[in-house]
Coordinates of C-alpha atoms and ligand atoms in Angstrom, one line a residue:
X1 CA -67.8 -57.5 -17.6
X2 CA -70.1 -55.2 -19.5
X3 CA -70.2 -51.5 -19.0
X4 CA -73.0 -50.3 -16.8
X5 CA -73.8 -46.9 -18.2
X6 CA -72.7 -46.9 -21.9
X7 CA -74.8 -44.4 -23.6
X8 CA -74.7 -43.4 -27.3
X9 CA -75.2 -39.8 -26.4
X10 CA -73.0 -36.8 -25.9
X11 CA -73.9 -33.9 -23.7
X12 CA -74.5 -30.6 -25.4
X13 CA -71.7 -28.1 -24.9
X14 CA -69.5 -30.0 -22.4
X15 CA -66.8 -27.3 -22.4
X16 CA -69.4 -24.7 -21.3
X17 CA -70.6 -26.8 -18.3
X18 CA -69.6 -26.6 -14.6
X19 CA -67.2 -29.2 -13.6
X20 CA -63.6 -30.1 -12.8
X21 CA -60.8 -31.0 -15.1
X22 CA -59.2 -34.3 -14.6
X23 CA -56.2 -33.4 -16.8
X24 CA -52.7 -33.4 -15.3
X25 CA -50.3 -36.1 -14.1
X26 CA -51.7 -39.6 -14.0
X27 CA -49.9 -42.8 -12.8
X28 CA -49.5 -45.5 -15.4
X29 CA -48.6 -49.1 -15.7
X30 CA -47.3 -50.6 -19.0
X31 CA -49.2 -53.8 -19.4
X32 CA -47.7 -55.4 -22.4
X33 CA -49.1 -58.9 -21.7
X34 CA -52.5 -57.6 -20.8
X35 CA -52.5 -58.9 -17.3
X36 CA -54.1 -55.9 -15.8
X37 CA -57.7 -57.2 -15.5
X38 CA -56.4 -60.3 -13.7
X39 CA -54.2 -58.2 -11.4
X40 CA -57.2 -55.9 -10.8
X41 CA -55.5 -52.7 -11.9
X42 CA -58.8 -51.0 -11.7
X43 CA -58.3 -50.8 -8.0
X44 CA -55.5 -49.1 -6.1
X45 CA -54.4 -52.2 -4.3
X46 CA -52.3 -52.0 -1.1
X47 CA -51.0 -55.1 0.7
X48 CA -53.4 -56.5 3.3
X49 CA -51.9 -58.3 6.2
X50 CA -48.4 -59.6 6.8
X51 CA -48.2 -62.2 4.0
X52 CA -49.7 -60.1 1.1
X53 CA -47.8 -58.0 -1.4
X54 CA -48.6 -56.1 -4.6
X55 CA -46.5 -56.4 -7.8
X56 CA -48.4 -54.4 -10.3
X57 CA -48.6 -51.1 -8.4
X58 CA -49.2 -47.5 -9.4
X59 CA -47.0 -46.4 -6.5
X60 CA -43.7 -44.7 -7.5
X61 CA -44.0 -45.7 -11.2
X62 CA -44.5 -44.1 -14.6
X63 CA -46.2 -40.8 -14.8
X64 CA -48.0 -39.6 -17.9
X65 CA -49.5 -36.2 -18.7
X66 CA -53.2 -36.1 -19.7
X67 CA -54.0 -35.0 -22.3
X68 CA -51.1 -36.4 -24.3
X69 CA -50.0 -39.4 -26.3
X70 CA -47.8 -41.8 -24.4
X71 CA -45.3 -42.1 -27.3
X72 CA -43.5 -38.9 -26.8
X73 CA -43.5 -39.0 -23.0
X74 CA -41.1 -41.8 -22.6
X75 CA -38.5 -43.0 -25.1
X76 CA -39.4 -46.6 -24.4
X77 CA -43.0 -46.0 -25.5
X78 CA -42.2 -44.3 -28.9
X79 CA -43.1 -47.5 -30.8
X80 CA -45.4 -49.1 -28.2
X81 CA -48.6 -50.7 -29.4
X82 CA -50.5 -52.4 -26.6
X83 CA -52.1 -51.7 -23.3
X84 CA -51.3 -49.1 -20.7
X85 CA -53.3 -48.5 -17.5
X86 CA -53.8 -45.0 -16.4
X87 CA -55.0 -44.1 -12.9
X88 CA -55.5 -41.2 -10.6
X89 CA -57.2 -40.1 -7.4
X90 CA -59.5 -37.1 -7.2
X91 CA -61.6 -35.4 -4.7
X92 CA -65.4 -35.0 -5.3
X93 CA -68.5 -34.1 -3.4
X94 CA -71.4 -36.4 -3.8
X95 CA -74.0 -34.0 -2.5
X96 CA -77.4 -35.2 -3.7
X97 CA -79.1 -33.4 -6.6
X98 CA -76.9 -32.8 -9.7
X99 CA -75.8 -35.5 -12.1
X100 CA -72.1 -36.2 -12.6
X101 CA -70.9 -36.9 -16.0
X102 CA -67.5 -38.3 -16.7
X103 CA -66.4 -37.0 -20.1
X104 CA -63.5 -38.1 -22.2
X105 CA -62.8 -36.0 -25.3
X106 CA -60.6 -38.8 -26.9
X107 CA -58.7 -41.9 -26.0
X108 CA -56.6 -43.8 -28.6
X109 CA -57.9 -46.3 -29.7
X110 CA -60.1 -48.2 -27.2
X111 CA -60.5 -48.2 -23.4
X112 CA -62.4 -49.4 -20.4
X113 CA -63.0 -46.8 -17.6
X114 CA -63.4 -47.8 -14.0
X115 CA -64.5 -45.5 -11.2
X116 CA -64.0 -46.8 -7.7
X117 CA -63.4 -50.3 -9.1
X118 CA -66.7 -50.3 -11.2
X119 CA -66.6 -50.5 -15.0
X120 CA -68.5 -47.4 -16.0
X121 CA -67.9 -47.4 -19.8
X122 CA -66.1 -48.9 -22.7
X123 CA -65.3 -47.1 -25.9
X124 CA -63.6 -47.7 -29.2
X125 CA -62.6 -45.0 -31.6
X126 CA -59.6 -42.7 -31.0
X127 CA -61.0 -39.4 -32.2
X128 CA -64.4 -38.9 -30.8
X129 CA -65.7 -38.2 -27.2
X130 CA -67.7 -40.4 -24.9
X131 CA -69.2 -40.1 -21.5
X132 CA -71.0 -41.9 -18.7
X133 CA -73.3 -40.7 -15.9
X134 CA -71.4 -41.7 -12.8
X135 CA -73.6 -40.1 -10.2
X136 CA -74.3 -43.3 -8.3
X137 CA -70.7 -44.4 -8.2
X138 CA -69.1 -41.2 -7.2
X139 CA -68.0 -41.0 -3.5
X140 CA -67.8 -38.1 -1.2
X141 CA -64.1 -37.4 -0.8
X142 CA -61.5 -39.6 -2.5
X143 CA -62.3 -41.3 -5.7
X144 CA -60.1 -43.7 -7.8
X145 CA -60.3 -43.5 -11.6
X146 CA -58.5 -46.1 -13.7
X147 CA -58.5 -46.5 -17.5
X148 CA -57.3 -49.4 -19.5
X149 CA -56.1 -47.9 -22.8
X150 CA -55.1 -50.0 -25.8
X151 CA -53.9 -48.8 -29.2
X152 CA -53.4 -52.1 -31.0
X153 CA -54.3 -52.0 -34.7
X154 CA -57.1 -54.4 -35.6
X155 CA -58.5 -55.8 -38.8
X156 CA -62.1 -55.0 -37.8
X157 CA -61.4 -51.6 -36.5
X158 CA -61.6 -48.1 -38.0
X159 CA -58.9 -47.4 -39.1
X160 CA -57.7 -50.9 -39.6
X161 CA -54.3 -52.6 -39.7
X162 CA -52.3 -49.8 -41.3
X163 CA -52.5 -46.1 -41.9
X164 CA -50.1 -43.4 -43.0
X165 CA -49.8 -41.6 -39.7
X166 CA -48.2 -42.3 -36.3
X167 CA -50.1 -44.8 -34.1
X168 CA -50.2 -42.6 -31.1
X169 CA -51.8 -44.1 -28.0
X170 CA -53.1 -42.8 -24.7
X171 CA -55.6 -40.4 -23.2
X172 CA -54.8 -37.8 -25.9
X173 CA -57.6 -35.3 -25.1
X174 CA -59.2 -33.7 -22.1
X175 CA -60.9 -35.5 -19.3
X176 CA -63.7 -33.7 -17.3
X177 CA -66.1 -34.5 -14.5
X178 CA -69.1 -32.3 -15.3
X179 CA -71.8 -31.4 -12.8
X180 CA -75.2 -30.7 -14.4
X181 CA -78.8 -30.5 -13.1
X182 CA -80.5 -33.9 -13.3
X183 CA -82.8 -32.5 -15.9
X184 CA -80.4 -30.9 -18.4
X185 CA -80.1 -30.2 -22.1
X186 CA -78.8 -33.5 -23.3
X187 CA -78.7 -32.7 -27.0
X188 CA -79.3 -29.6 -29.0
X189 CA -79.0 -28.9 -32.7
X190 CA -79.4 -25.3 -33.8
X191 CA -79.1 -24.3 -37.4
X192 CA -80.4 -22.1 -40.2
X193 CA -83.4 -23.5 -42.0
X194 CA -82.5 -24.4 -45.6
X195 CA -83.4 -21.8 -48.2
X196 CA -84.0 -19.0 -45.6
X197 CA -81.8 -16.3 -44.1
X198 CA -84.0 -15.5 -41.1
X199 CA -85.3 -18.8 -39.7
X200 CA -83.5 -21.1 -37.3
X201 CA -84.4 -24.7 -36.6
X202 CA -84.0 -26.0 -33.0
X203 CA -84.1 -29.6 -31.9
X204 CA -83.5 -30.0 -28.2
X205 CA -83.7 -33.1 -26.0
X206 CA -83.7 -33.1 -22.2
X207 CA -82.0 -35.8 -20.2
X208 CA -85.3 -36.9 -18.7
X209 CA -88.5 -37.6 -20.7
X210 CA -90.6 -34.9 -19.1
X211 CA -93.6 -33.4 -20.8
X212 CA -94.5 -29.7 -20.8
X213 CA -91.2 -28.4 -19.6
X214 CA -90.4 -24.9 -21.0
X215 CA -87.2 -24.8 -23.0
X216 CA -86.0 -21.3 -23.9
X217 CA -83.6 -20.3 -26.6
X218 CA -82.2 -16.8 -26.3
X219 CA -79.7 -14.8 -28.3
X220 CA -79.2 -11.5 -26.4
X221 CA -77.3 -9.8 -29.2
X222 CA -80.4 -10.2 -31.4
X223 CA -82.8 -9.4 -28.5
X224 CA -84.3 -12.8 -29.2
X225 CA -86.0 -15.2 -26.8
X226 CA -88.3 -18.0 -27.7
X227 CA -89.8 -20.8 -25.6
X228 CA -91.1 -24.2 -26.5
X229 CA -92.7 -27.0 -24.5
X230 CA -91.4 -30.5 -24.4
X231 CA -93.3 -33.5 -25.7
X232 CA -93.7 -36.7 -23.8
X233 CA -90.2 -37.8 -24.7
X234 CA -88.7 -34.6 -23.4
X235 CA -88.0 -33.1 -26.8
X236 CA -88.7 -29.9 -28.6
X237 CA -88.5 -29.1 -32.3
X238 CA -89.3 -25.8 -33.6
X239 CA -88.6 -22.7 -35.8
X240 CA -87.4 -19.4 -34.6
X241 CA -87.8 -16.3 -36.7
X242 CA -84.9 -13.9 -36.4
X243 CA -84.5 -10.3 -37.4
X244 CA -81.2 -8.8 -38.6
X245 CA -79.4 -12.2 -38.4
X246 CA -75.8 -11.9 -39.6
X247 CA -74.8 -15.2 -41.3
X248 CA -71.4 -16.8 -40.8
X249 CA -69.2 -16.9 -43.9
X250 CA -65.5 -17.3 -44.5
X251 CA -65.3 -13.6 -45.1
X252 CA -67.3 -12.7 -42.0
X253 CA -67.2 -15.5 -39.5
X254 CA -70.0 -14.2 -37.2
X255 CA -70.9 -16.2 -34.1
X256 CA -73.5 -15.5 -31.5
X257 CA -73.8 -16.4 -27.8
X258 CA -76.8 -18.7 -27.7
X259 CA -78.3 -19.6 -24.3
X260 CA -80.6 -22.5 -23.8
X261 CA -82.5 -22.7 -20.5
X262 CA -84.6 -25.6 -19.2
X263 CA -85.7 -25.7 -15.5
X264 CA -82.4 -25.4 -13.5
X265 CA -80.2 -25.9 -16.5
X266 CA -78.8 -22.9 -18.4
X267 CA -76.0 -23.2 -20.9
X268 CA -74.4 -20.8 -23.3
X269 CA -72.6 -21.8 -26.6
X270 CA -71.0 -19.8 -29.4
X271 CA -73.0 -20.7 -32.5
X272 CA -73.1 -19.3 -36.0
X273 CA -75.6 -19.8 -38.8
X274 CA -75.1 -20.3 -42.5
X275 CA -76.4 -22.2 -45.4
X276 CA -74.4 -24.6 -47.5
X277 CA -75.5 -26.2 -50.6
X278 CA -74.7 -27.2 -54.2
X279 CA -75.8 -25.7 -57.4
X280 CA -74.7 -27.8 -60.3
X281 CA -70.9 -27.9 -60.0
X282 CA -70.6 -25.0 -57.5
X283 CA -70.5 -25.1 -53.7
X284 CA -72.6 -22.3 -52.3
X285 CA -72.3 -20.7 -48.9
X286 CA -75.3 -18.5 -48.2
X287 CA -76.1 -18.7 -51.9
X288 CA -72.6 -17.5 -53.0
X289 CA -70.2 -19.7 -54.9
X290 CA -67.1 -20.5 -52.9
X291 CA -64.0 -22.1 -54.3
X292 CA -62.3 -24.1 -51.6
X293 CA -58.7 -23.0 -51.0
X294 CA -58.0 -25.8 -48.7
X295 CA -55.2 -27.7 -46.9
X296 CA -55.1 -30.9 -44.9
X297 CA -53.2 -31.5 -41.7
X298 CA -52.8 -34.1 -39.0
X299 CA -53.5 -33.5 -35.4
X300 CA -49.8 -33.4 -34.7
X301 CA -47.1 -31.0 -33.6
X302 CA -44.3 -32.3 -35.7
X303 CA -41.6 -30.1 -34.0
X304 CA -42.3 -32.0 -30.8
X305 CA -43.3 -35.3 -32.3
X306 CA -46.6 -35.5 -30.5
X307 CA -50.3 -35.2 -30.9
X308 CA -51.8 -31.7 -30.8
X309 CA -54.0 -31.4 -27.8
X310 CA -54.2 -27.9 -26.5
X311 CA -55.8 -24.6 -27.6
X312 CA -52.3 -23.3 -28.3
X313 CA -51.6 -26.2 -30.5
X314 CA -54.8 -25.5 -32.4
X315 CA -53.7 -22.0 -33.0
X316 CA -50.4 -23.1 -34.4
X317 CA -52.0 -25.4 -36.9
X318 CA -54.9 -23.3 -38.0
X319 CA -52.9 -20.1 -38.2
X320 CA -50.5 -21.8 -40.6
X321 CA -53.5 -22.7 -42.8
X322 CA -54.6 -19.1 -42.7
X323 CA -51.1 -17.8 -43.5
X324 CA -51.0 -20.0 -46.6
X325 CA -54.1 -18.2 -47.8
X326 CA -56.7 -20.9 -47.1
X327 CA -60.5 -20.5 -46.7
X328 CA -61.0 -24.2 -45.8
X329 CA -59.3 -27.1 -44.1
X330 CA -59.6 -30.8 -44.4
X331 CA -59.2 -32.5 -41.0
X332 CA -57.2 -35.5 -42.1
X333 CA -58.2 -38.2 -41.5
X334 CA -60.3 -38.1 -38.4
X335 CA -62.2 -35.7 -36.2
X336 CA -59.6 -33.5 -34.6
X337 CA -59.9 -32.0 -31.1
X338 CA -62.5 -29.4 -30.4
X339 CA -59.9 -26.6 -30.0
X340 CA -59.0 -27.0 -33.7
X341 CA -62.6 -27.0 -34.9
X342 CA -63.6 -24.1 -32.8
X343 CA -60.6 -21.9 -33.6
X344 CA -60.9 -22.6 -37.3
X345 CA -64.6 -21.6 -37.1
X346 CA -63.6 -18.3 -35.5
X347 CA -61.0 -17.7 -38.3
X348 CA -63.6 -18.3 -41.0
X349 CA -62.3 -21.6 -42.3
X350 CA -64.8 -24.0 -43.8
X351 CA -64.2 -27.5 -42.5
X352 CA -64.2 -30.9 -44.2
X353 CA -64.3 -33.3 -41.3
X354 CA -64.1 -37.1 -41.8
X355 CA -64.1 -40.4 -39.9
X356 CA -60.9 -42.5 -40.2
X357 CA -62.4 -44.9 -42.6
X358 CA -59.1 -45.0 -44.5
X359 CA -58.1 -47.8 -47.0
X360 CA -58.0 -51.5 -45.9
X361 CA -61.4 -51.5 -44.1
X362 CA -63.2 -54.9 -43.6
X363 CA -66.3 -54.0 -45.4
X364 CA -67.9 -57.4 -45.2
X365 CA -67.9 -57.3 -41.4
X366 CA -71.1 -56.2 -39.7
X367 CA -69.1 -55.3 -36.5
X368 CA -67.0 -52.9 -38.6
X369 CA -70.2 -51.3 -40.0
X370 CA -71.5 -50.8 -36.4
X371 CA -68.2 -49.1 -35.5
X372 CA -68.5 -46.8 -38.6
X373 CA -72.0 -45.8 -37.6
X374 CA -70.9 -45.0 -34.0
X375 CA -68.0 -43.0 -35.3
X376 CA -70.2 -41.0 -37.6
X377 CA -72.8 -40.5 -34.8
X378 CA -70.1 -39.2 -32.4
X379 CA -68.5 -36.9 -34.9
X380 CA -71.8 -35.4 -35.9
X381 CA -73.2 -35.2 -32.4
X382 CA -70.0 -33.4 -31.2
X383 CA -69.8 -30.9 -34.1
X384 CA -73.2 -30.4 -35.6
X385 CA -73.5 -26.9 -34.0
X386 CA -70.2 -25.9 -35.6
X387 CA -71.4 -24.0 -38.7
X388 CA -67.9 -24.0 -40.1
X389 CA -68.3 -27.6 -40.9
X390 CA -69.6 -27.8 -44.4
X391 CA -68.7 -31.4 -45.2
X392 CA -69.1 -34.7 -43.5
X393 CA -66.7 -37.1 -45.2
X394 CA -67.4 -40.8 -44.7
X395 CA -64.4 -42.4 -46.3
X396 CA -61.0 -42.0 -47.8
X397 CA -59.6 -44.1 -50.7
X398 CA -62.0 -47.0 -50.8
X399 CA -62.3 -49.2 -53.9
X400 CA -65.6 -50.1 -55.7
X401 CA -66.8 -53.6 -54.7
X402 CA -70.2 -54.9 -53.8
X403 CA -69.6 -55.1 -50.0
X404 CA -67.9 -51.7 -50.0
X405 CA -70.7 -50.1 -52.0
X406 CA -73.4 -51.6 -49.7
X407 CA -71.5 -50.5 -46.6
X408 CA -70.9 -47.0 -47.7
X409 CA -74.4 -46.5 -49.1
X410 CA -75.9 -47.6 -45.8
X411 CA -73.5 -45.4 -43.9
X412 CA -74.4 -42.4 -46.1
X413 CA -78.1 -42.9 -45.5
X414 CA -77.5 -43.1 -41.8
X415 CA -75.4 -39.9 -41.9
X416 CA -78.1 -38.0 -43.9
X417 CA -80.7 -39.1 -41.3
X418 CA -78.6 -37.4 -38.6
X419 CA -77.9 -34.1 -40.5
X420 CA -79.6 -32.9 -43.7
X421 CA -78.1 -29.4 -43.4
X422 CA -74.6 -30.3 -44.7
X423 CA -72.9 -31.8 -47.7
X424 CA -71.7 -35.4 -47.6
X425 CA -68.5 -36.2 -49.3
X426 CA -65.7 -38.8 -49.6
X427 CA -62.2 -38.8 -51.1
X428 CA -61.3 -41.4 -53.8
X429 CA -58.1 -42.5 -55.5
X430 CA -59.8 -44.3 -58.5
X431 CA -59.8 -41.5 -61.1
X432 CA -57.4 -42.6 -63.9
X433 CA -56.2 -41.3 -67.2
X434 CA -57.7 -43.6 -69.9
X435 CA -55.4 -43.5 -72.9
X436 CA -58.1 -44.7 -75.4
X437 CA -60.4 -41.9 -74.3
X438 CA -57.6 -39.4 -73.8
X439 CA -59.1 -38.1 -70.5
X440 CA -59.4 -38.9 -66.8
X441 CA -62.4 -40.9 -65.9
X442 CA -63.7 -42.6 -62.8
X443 CA -66.0 -45.6 -62.6
X444 CA -67.5 -45.7 -59.1
X445 CA -71.2 -46.0 -58.6
X446 CA -71.2 -45.2 -55.0
X447 CA -69.4 -41.8 -55.5
X448 CA -72.4 -40.7 -57.5
X449 CA -74.6 -40.7 -54.4
X450 CA -72.5 -38.0 -52.7
X451 CA -73.0 -34.2 -52.8
X452 CA -69.3 -33.5 -53.4
X453 CA -66.6 -35.9 -54.8
X454 CA -63.0 -35.6 -53.6
X455 CA -60.2 -36.9 -55.7
X456 CA -56.8 -37.7 -54.4
X457 CA -54.4 -37.7 -57.4
X458 CA -50.7 -37.7 -57.2
X459 CA -49.7 -36.9 -60.7
X460 CA -45.9 -36.7 -61.0
X461 CA -45.4 -38.8 -57.8
X462 CA -47.4 -42.0 -57.6
X463 CA -48.6 -41.6 -61.2
X464 CA -46.4 -40.6 -64.0
X465 CA -47.5 -37.8 -66.4
X466 CA -48.9 -39.5 -69.6
X467 CA -48.5 -36.1 -71.4
X468 CA -48.0 -32.5 -70.5
X469 CA -50.2 -31.1 -67.7
X470 CA -51.8 -28.6 -70.0
X471 CA -53.1 -31.3 -72.4
X472 CA -54.7 -33.5 -69.8
X473 CA -58.5 -33.3 -69.8
X474 CA -60.9 -34.4 -67.0
X475 CA -64.3 -36.0 -67.3
X476 CA -65.1 -37.1 -63.8
X477 CA -68.6 -36.6 -62.3
X478 CA -69.0 -33.5 -64.3
X479 CA -72.5 -32.9 -62.9
X480 CA -71.1 -32.4 -59.4
X481 CA -68.6 -30.2 -57.6
X482 CA -65.2 -32.0 -57.6
X483 CA -62.5 -31.2 -55.1
X484 CA -58.9 -32.3 -55.6
X485 CA -58.7 -33.5 -52.0
X486 CA -55.0 -34.5 -52.2
X487 CA -52.1 -33.9 -54.5
X488 CA -48.4 -33.4 -53.9
X489 CA -45.1 -35.1 -53.4
X490 CA -42.3 -35.5 -50.9
X491 CA -39.4 -33.0 -50.6
X492 CA -36.9 -32.5 -47.9
X493 CA -36.6 -28.9 -46.8
X494 CA -33.3 -27.4 -47.7
X495 CA -32.6 -29.8 -50.6
X496 CA -32.5 -27.9 -54.0
X497 CA -31.8 -28.6 -57.6
X498 CA -32.8 -31.5 -59.9
X499 CA -36.2 -30.0 -60.4
X500 CA -37.1 -32.7 -62.9
X501 CA -36.2 -35.8 -60.8
X502 CA -38.6 -37.2 -58.2
X503 CA -35.8 -39.1 -56.4
X504 CA -34.0 -35.9 -55.7
X505 CA -36.5 -35.2 -52.9
X506 CA -35.9 -31.6 -53.7
X507 CA -37.9 -28.5 -53.0
X508 CA -37.5 -27.7 -56.7
X509 CA -39.1 -31.0 -57.9
X510 CA -42.0 -30.4 -55.4
X511 CA -42.5 -26.8 -56.6
X512 CA -42.5 -27.8 -60.2
X513 CA -44.9 -30.7 -59.6
X514 CA -47.2 -28.2 -57.9
X515 CA -47.1 -25.8 -60.8
X516 CA -47.9 -28.7 -63.2
X517 CA -50.8 -29.9 -61.2
X518 CA -52.2 -26.4 -60.9
X519 CA -52.0 -26.1 -64.6
X520 CA -53.8 -29.4 -65.1
X521 CA -56.6 -28.4 -62.7
X522 CA -57.5 -25.6 -65.1
X523 CA -58.8 -28.4 -67.3
X524 CA -61.3 -29.8 -64.7
X525 CA -64.6 -28.2 -65.7
X526 CA -66.3 -29.0 -62.4
X527 CA -63.4 -28.1 -60.1
X528 CA -64.8 -26.5 -56.8
X529 CA -61.6 -26.5 -54.7
X530 CA -58.1 -27.9 -54.2
X531 CA -56.4 -29.2 -51.1
X532 CA -52.7 -30.0 -51.3
X533 CA -51.4 -32.9 -49.3
X534 CA -50.2 -31.7 -46.8
X535 CA -49.5 -28.7 -44.5
X536 CA -46.7 -30.0 -42.3
X537 CA -44.4 -33.0 -42.8
X538 CA -45.9 -35.7 -40.4
X539 CA -44.8 -38.9 -38.8
X540 CA -45.6 -42.2 -40.2
X541 CA -44.1 -45.7 -39.9
X542 CA -44.7 -46.0 -43.7
X543 CA -41.9 -43.6 -44.4
X544 CA -38.7 -45.5 -44.0
X545 CA -36.1 -43.8 -46.2
X546 CA -33.4 -43.3 -43.6
X547 CA -32.0 -40.1 -45.0
X548 CA -34.8 -38.4 -46.8
X549 CA -37.7 -39.4 -44.6
X550 CA -36.6 -40.9 -41.2
X551 CA -40.3 -41.7 -40.5
X552 CA -41.6 -38.4 -41.8
X553 CA -43.9 -38.2 -44.7
X554 CA -42.3 -35.3 -46.4
X555 CA -45.2 -34.1 -48.5
X556 CA -45.6 -31.0 -46.3
X557 CA -45.4 -27.5 -47.8
X558 CA -43.9 -26.8 -44.4
X559 CA -41.2 -29.0 -43.0
X560 CA -41.5 -30.7 -39.6
X561 CA -39.7 -27.6 -38.2
X562 CA -42.1 -25.2 -39.9
X563 CA -39.7 -24.1 -42.7
X564 CA -41.5 -23.0 -45.8
X565 CA -40.7 -25.1 -48.8
X566 CA -40.8 -23.6 -52.3
X567 CA -44.2 -25.3 -52.9
X568 CA -45.6 -23.2 -50.1
X569 CA -44.9 -20.1 -52.2
X570 CA -46.5 -21.6 -55.3
X571 CA -49.6 -22.4 -53.3
X572 CA -49.7 -19.1 -51.5
X573 CA -49.5 -17.3 -54.8
X574 CA -52.2 -19.4 -56.4
X575 CA -54.6 -18.8 -53.4
X576 CA -53.9 -15.1 -53.3
X577 CA -55.1 -14.9 -56.9
X578 CA -58.3 -17.0 -56.6
Ligands
GCB1 C1 -53.1 -40.7 -49.7 C2 -53.7 -40.8 -48.3 C3 -52.9 -40.1 -47.3 C4 -51.4 -40.4 -47.4 C5 -51.0 -39.9 -48.8 C6 -49.5 -40.2 -49.1 O1 -53.6 -40.9 -50.7 O2 -55.0 -40.4 -48.3 O3 -53.4 -40.4 -46.0 O4 -50.7 -39.8 -46.4 O5 -51.8 -40.5 -49.8 O6 -48.7 -39.4 -48.7 O7 -49.3 -41.2 -49.7

């Protein structure tokens, strides 16, 4: 069965649209042997006649909250990797006129969506949204929505067979049924024109290819209103001159209400404007050099062992980054939910956002490449109007090889064709100390194509110190801004002493490793920012030490309970002085 309405498109401003939330309690069936298609779990079967019966039934069974991973909702599902069917009824009106768009903000990792027994879409990729126009399938009154969700790891997938975070499954983000005029703003990209401080660029596409339709952009706070007329494909592209525009920056994260009107459609989004670029080895925001005081975190609430999925969760994570003294965050290792991105933008944090192209990717596989393009498209389409995003990162810890180089070069060109207003980056773990040269070097041709190079370097943990930190020199892409995108080590909160012994898992060892690394960073001439790994201890099946880890990667500067480790204070002090 092929999906009927699969569209590689994402509606502009879904959260600002009319519609109903389909969050809440759903019924679920654990389908370990994947029998659900056969058993027609996309219908809400009831026995017909005296001799019929139903085995696989949603009636009286498991209930799961949406949004939310399934793992933390039932002890039996903590380790589950496989298929679970989700289903619910909802009421709708099918009055003629508007289009109905069924929007999923994120399902881990892949799913098929059935409305009233009809397959309306398939999607793969845990961390980006997808949608289908279901106008012709929606019924007046009761509707039955079923989703087959699968979180198996796969060789050709992104990420692939293993990754250092918990393999949460489920409908982990919001589900909405949007109601929009048939001719509506399908896509819009508003941004500051490069090299200017008073000119906006607008690219807007309507859902129908209608020519000559007036599309109006207004920003009431600036008393600005400008109309354009669509071309034969229903698109407008134009420039808007603005007086007294205040630019967004980490110090002053100014956002405006921007309204776009086209025929019966009118939608308002919060949008900010800023320029980001590179000058030699500096990163410039609105022409001013910015040193990234960054931190990474996973989309996880470690105290409750679950995925973060609400606005409140977003505040918890982002506020912790702000308290540490950050002006930037790295959303590791995947696009996190919109609450996180939007709240970080309001707080003035620059964002490094990446697709989960994390180690172990099958670069020789064309199917995998297609998945990477889809991921990149969906990340950029969702977030291109978020001015806080300064960096699109396309990979983490890949090794130079002909198939990898070709894959990433092609992906980078594709990304640049979608957005030329931001910096493209990746994180690498192939910078090494070369004893003969007595310096760190990196031999990776692909990295040279990027605007910003991130280096993950675990000196004192995965790599022993060859000499003292103060003596170590760096010679890595010295013509570009270099970010130390990861460094750190594990420490168990509350364990002290043995500050010179890694296997002590002590806060003292972690703090002294931080001090040494910060000392070494002074010798990186092109250093444009640092991002310790990581904000909170996080769950990962990699982390097996029964006493010290118990499935937590303990590299957090905060423990899984939110306790500040000594390294937190080292970092906070460093950031307060930069
Ligand atoms: C890395 C990865 C990150 C891991 C980290 C670690 O280099 O990018 O995902 O969690 O190391 O703790 O080993």
